[in-house]
Short mmCIF file of C-alpha atoms in Angstrom, two decimals:
data_model
loop_
_atom_site.label_atom_id
_atom_site.label_comp_id
_atom_site.label_asym_id
_atom_site.label_seq_id
_atom_site.Cartn_x
_atom_site.Cartn_y
_atom_site.Cartn_z
CA UNK P 130 113.99 73.23 112.57
CA UNK P 131 112.14 76.55 112.41
CA UNK P 132 108.68 76.99 113.85
CA UNK P 133 105.75 76.19 111.55
CA UNK P 134 104.39 79.71 112.07
CA UNK P 135 105.16 82.97 113.91
CA UNK P 136 102.18 84.55 115.65
CA UNK P 137 101.68 87.72 117.66
CA UNK P 138 99.47 87.35 120.70
CA UNK P 139 97.90 89.54 123.37
CA UNK P 140 96.99 88.43 126.89
CA UNK P 141 93.37 87.95 127.84
CA UNK P 142 91.78 89.42 130.96
CA UNK P 143 88.19 88.49 130.27
CA UNK P 144 86.99 84.87 130.43
CA UNK P 145 83.87 82.83 129.87
CA UNK P 146 81.75 81.92 126.86
CA UNK P 147 80.61 85.50 126.27
CA UNK P 148 84.16 86.87 126.27
CA UNK P 149 85.32 84.10 123.96
CA UNK P 150 82.50 84.78 121.49
CA UNK P 151 83.37 88.46 121.41
CA UNK P 152 87.00 87.57 120.86
CA UNK P 153 86.23 85.31 117.93
CA UNK P 154 83.86 87.92 116.50
CA UNK P 155 86.78 90.38 116.52
CA UNK P 156 88.99 87.99 114.52
CA UNK P 157 90.93 86.37 117.33
CA UNK P 158 91.19 82.85 118.77
CA UNK P 159 91.27 82.20 122.51
CA UNK P 160 94.18 80.03 123.75
CA UNK P 161 95.90 79.03 126.94
CA UNK P 162 99.65 78.47 127.26
CA UNK P 163 101.03 76.25 129.99
CA UNK P 164 104.04 74.11 130.85
CA UNK P 165 107.41 74.06 132.69
CA UNK P 166 105.76 74.72 135.99
CA UNK P 167 104.55 78.20 135.00
CA UNK P 168 101.09 79.59 135.61
CA UNK P 169 98.76 79.27 132.61
CA UNK P 170 98.76 82.29 130.35
CA UNK P 171 95.54 83.16 128.55
CA UNK P 172 96.15 84.48 125.08
CA UNK P 173 94.32 85.83 122.03
CA UNK P 174 95.82 84.71 118.72
CA UNK P 175 95.10 86.08 115.22
CA UNK P 176 92.32 83.76 113.95
CA UNK P 177 93.21 83.54 110.27
CA UNK P 178 96.92 82.99 110.75
CA UNK P 179 96.28 80.48 113.51
CA UNK P 180 93.79 78.56 111.34
CA UNK P 181 96.38 78.24 108.57
CA UNK P 182 99.13 77.20 110.97
CA UNK P 183 96.98 74.37 112.37
CA UNK P 184 96.92 72.65 108.97
CA UNK P 185 100.26 71.16 110.10
CA UNK P 186 99.97 68.21 112.43
CA UNK P 187 101.66 68.83 115.82
CA UNK P 188 102.29 72.41 114.75
CA UNK P 189 105.19 74.26 116.48
CA UNK P 190 104.44 77.93 116.94
CA UNK P 191 106.69 80.80 117.76
CA UNK P 192 104.56 83.24 119.77
CA UNK P 193 105.43 86.82 120.50
CA UNK P 194 103.33 87.89 123.50
CA UNK P 195 102.60 91.58 123.84
CA UNK P 196 104.79 93.10 126.54
CA UNK P 197 107.31 90.19 126.59
CA UNK P 198 110.89 90.65 125.38
CA UNK P 199 111.38 87.24 123.78
CA UNK P 200 109.03 85.00 121.79
CA UNK P 201 108.21 81.54 123.16
CA UNK P 202 107.94 78.22 121.46
CA UNK P 203 104.69 76.28 121.91
CA UNK P 204 103.31 72.96 120.70
CA UNK P 205 99.65 72.66 119.83
CA UNK P 206 98.22 70.02 122.16
CA UNK P 207 94.44 70.32 121.86
CA UNK P 208 92.21 72.13 119.41
CA UNK P 209 88.46 72.67 119.92
CA UNK P 210 86.76 73.25 116.56
CA UNK P 211 83.27 74.38 115.80
CA UNK P 212 81.28 71.32 114.65
CA UNK P 213 79.53 73.21 111.87
CA UNK P 214 81.60 76.20 110.84
CA UNK P 215 85.34 76.33 109.96
CA UNK P 216 86.13 78.12 113.22
CA UNK P 217 88.58 77.25 115.95
CA UNK P 218 86.91 77.65 119.38
CA UNK P 219 89.92 77.29 121.62
CA UNK P 220 93.56 76.03 121.66
CA UNK P 221 95.69 74.48 124.35
CA UNK P 222 99.37 75.20 123.88
CA UNK P 223 102.29 73.50 125.58
CA UNK P 224 105.38 75.64 126.30
CA UNK P 225 108.53 73.90 124.95
CA UNK P 226 112.22 74.61 124.75
CA UNK P 227 114.98 73.57 122.35
CA UNK P 228 116.65 70.40 123.46
CA UNK P 229 113.67 68.82 125.21
CA UNK P 230 111.52 65.91 123.98
CA UNK P 231 107.72 65.73 123.96
CA UNK P 232 105.23 62.87 123.49
CA UNK P 233 103.15 63.24 120.32
CA UNK P 234 101.01 61.14 118.00
CA UNK P 235 102.42 61.10 114.42
CA UNK P 236 100.23 59.89 111.52
CA UNK P 237 101.16 56.63 109.78
CA UNK P 238 100.72 56.78 106.01
CA UNK P 239 100.60 53.55 103.99
CA UNK P 240 102.31 53.76 100.57
CA UNK P 241 103.02 51.32 97.79
CA UNK P 242 101.15 48.34 96.26
CA UNK P 243 100.89 44.93 97.87
CA UNK P 244 100.18 41.65 96.08
CA UNK P 245 97.50 42.11 93.45
CA UNK P 246 94.04 41.25 94.74
CA UNK P 247 95.05 41.39 98.40
CA UNK P 248 93.28 43.43 101.06
CA UNK P 249 95.08 45.76 103.45
CA UNK P 250 93.97 46.14 107.03
CA UNK P 251 95.48 49.09 108.91
CA UNK P 252 95.17 48.58 112.63
CA UNK P 253 97.16 51.67 113.74
CA UNK P 254 96.55 55.11 112.28
CA UNK P 255 99.23 56.98 114.25
CA UNK P 256 102.34 56.20 116.24
CA UNK P 257 102.95 57.66 119.69
CA UNK P 258 106.57 58.74 120.01
CA UNK P 259 108.98 60.82 122.04
CA UNK P 260 110.53 63.34 119.69
CA UNK P 261 112.57 66.57 119.90
CA UNK P 262 110.14 69.41 120.48
CA UNK P 263 111.66 71.47 117.67
CA UNK P 264 111.92 68.61 115.17
CA UNK P 265 108.69 66.58 115.27
CA UNK P 266 108.12 64.35 112.20
CA UNK P 267 104.98 65.23 110.27
CA UNK P 268 104.26 61.58 109.31
CA UNK P 269 105.81 58.12 109.06
CA UNK P 270 105.58 56.25 105.77
CA UNK P 271 104.78 52.55 105.92
CA UNK P 272 105.61 50.83 102.62
CA UNK P 273 103.65 47.74 101.56
CA UNK P 274 105.25 47.67 98.15
CA UNK P 275 105.49 44.09 96.89
CA UNK P 276 104.30 42.46 100.10
CA UNK P 277 102.55 39.13 99.72
CA UNK P 278 99.39 37.87 101.39
CA UNK P 279 100.10 37.00 105.02
CA UNK P 280 102.70 39.71 105.48
CA UNK P 281 102.56 42.06 108.49
CA UNK P 282 104.20 45.32 109.40
CA UNK P 283 104.81 45.95 113.08
CA UNK P 284 105.84 49.04 115.04
CA UNK P 285 109.37 47.68 115.23
CA UNK P 286 109.52 47.77 111.40
CA UNK P 287 109.06 51.53 111.18
CA UNK P 288 112.34 53.37 110.63
CA UNK P 289 112.40 56.29 113.04
CA UNK P 290 114.61 59.38 112.66
CA UNK P 291 117.51 59.79 115.07
CA UNK P 292 116.36 61.00 118.45
CA UNK P 293 112.78 59.70 118.01
CA UNK P 294 111.59 56.76 120.14
CA UNK P 295 108.35 54.78 119.81
CA UNK P 296 106.21 54.64 122.97
CA UNK P 297 104.26 51.59 121.78
CA UNK P 298 105.41 47.96 122.04
CA UNK P 299 107.42 46.91 119.00
CA UNK P 300 105.21 43.89 118.27
CA UNK P 301 102.10 46.04 117.85
CA UNK P 302 100.52 45.40 114.46
CA UNK P 303 100.25 48.33 112.05
CA UNK P 304 99.24 46.77 108.74
CA UNK P 305 98.41 43.22 107.59
CA UNK P 306 98.09 41.98 104.00
CA UNK P 307 95.08 39.64 103.80
CA UNK P 308 93.55 37.36 101.19
CA UNK P 309 90.32 38.59 99.66
CA UNK P 310 87.04 36.91 100.69
CA UNK P 311 86.29 34.62 97.73
CA UNK P 312 82.75 34.31 96.40
CA UNK P 313 82.39 30.69 97.53
CA UNK P 314 83.10 31.64 101.14
CA UNK P 315 80.73 34.55 100.88
CA UNK P 316 77.99 32.25 99.47
CA UNK P 317 78.57 29.75 102.30
CA UNK P 318 78.29 32.52 104.87
CA UNK P 319 75.01 33.68 103.30
CA UNK P 320 73.62 30.15 103.23
CA UNK P 321 74.53 29.72 106.86
CA UNK P 322 72.69 32.94 107.78
CA UNK P 323 69.62 31.84 105.78
CA UNK P 324 69.61 28.46 107.49
CA UNK P 325 69.83 30.11 110.88
CA UNK P 326 66.94 32.43 110.01
CA UNK P 327 64.86 29.45 108.80
CA UNK P 328 65.57 27.65 112.07
CA UNK P 329 64.44 30.65 114.07
CA UNK P 330 61.25 30.85 112.03
CA UNK P 331 60.45 27.17 112.67
CA UNK P 332 61.12 27.68 116.37
CA UNK P 333 58.62 30.57 116.38
CA UNK P 334 55.95 28.40 114.67
CA UNK P 335 56.36 25.60 117.18
CA UNK P 336 55.85 28.00 120.05
CA UNK P 337 52.45 29.00 118.57
#
C-alpha cells in the first residue's frame, strides 16, 4: 500500500513556543520523528499539505527530509490541534518500516438496520489492533442488518484482514440490540421519582 501522502520536510534547530509560533506563521507545522532506537528528529512540515493528509485516520506519510538521500515512512501517532482555529500545533511521528507491525486504534463503523423499533448501544468506538505498518485498515464495518432484540456483536465477531490481530479480548462487547423503553415503564419510573420526592418533602416537614 502506498503512503497516504508524500511530504517534504526540513529539520528544525530552534525550539520552544516562540519558535513554534513563528514556524506556523510561516506556513509550516512543527513535528518530531522518533522510533527504531534513533534520536528524535525535529521537523518542519508544510502546513496545508499536512493538514489535508491528517484527514486520514492513522495516516502513513512518506517524508523526504532535506539533506537525506532516501525518504522515510512515518505513522502519525499524536496530533495537537488548536482548540479554536483549524490549525495543527504539533505532530508526533513514529518511524516505521515495511514488514513490521504497529499497534493502532481503528474506528468501528456500525452499518445496516436492526429489528424495527430496537435501540442500538455501541460500547466500543474503535478496535485496538496490531497491523502491518504499510497496510493499516481505515475502519472496520460492524453490520447489524436484520439483528433482533437481544443480539450482541463481540470483538470476536469482527472479520479482520489477513495479518491484522485484535489486541482486545474476543468477548468484549461492541454493539447490543436493545428493546425500547415502553411508555408504561417510563411512567412507572416517573411515578417512583415523584413518590420519592414526596417522601423527602414529608421528611423535611417532620424535622421542622
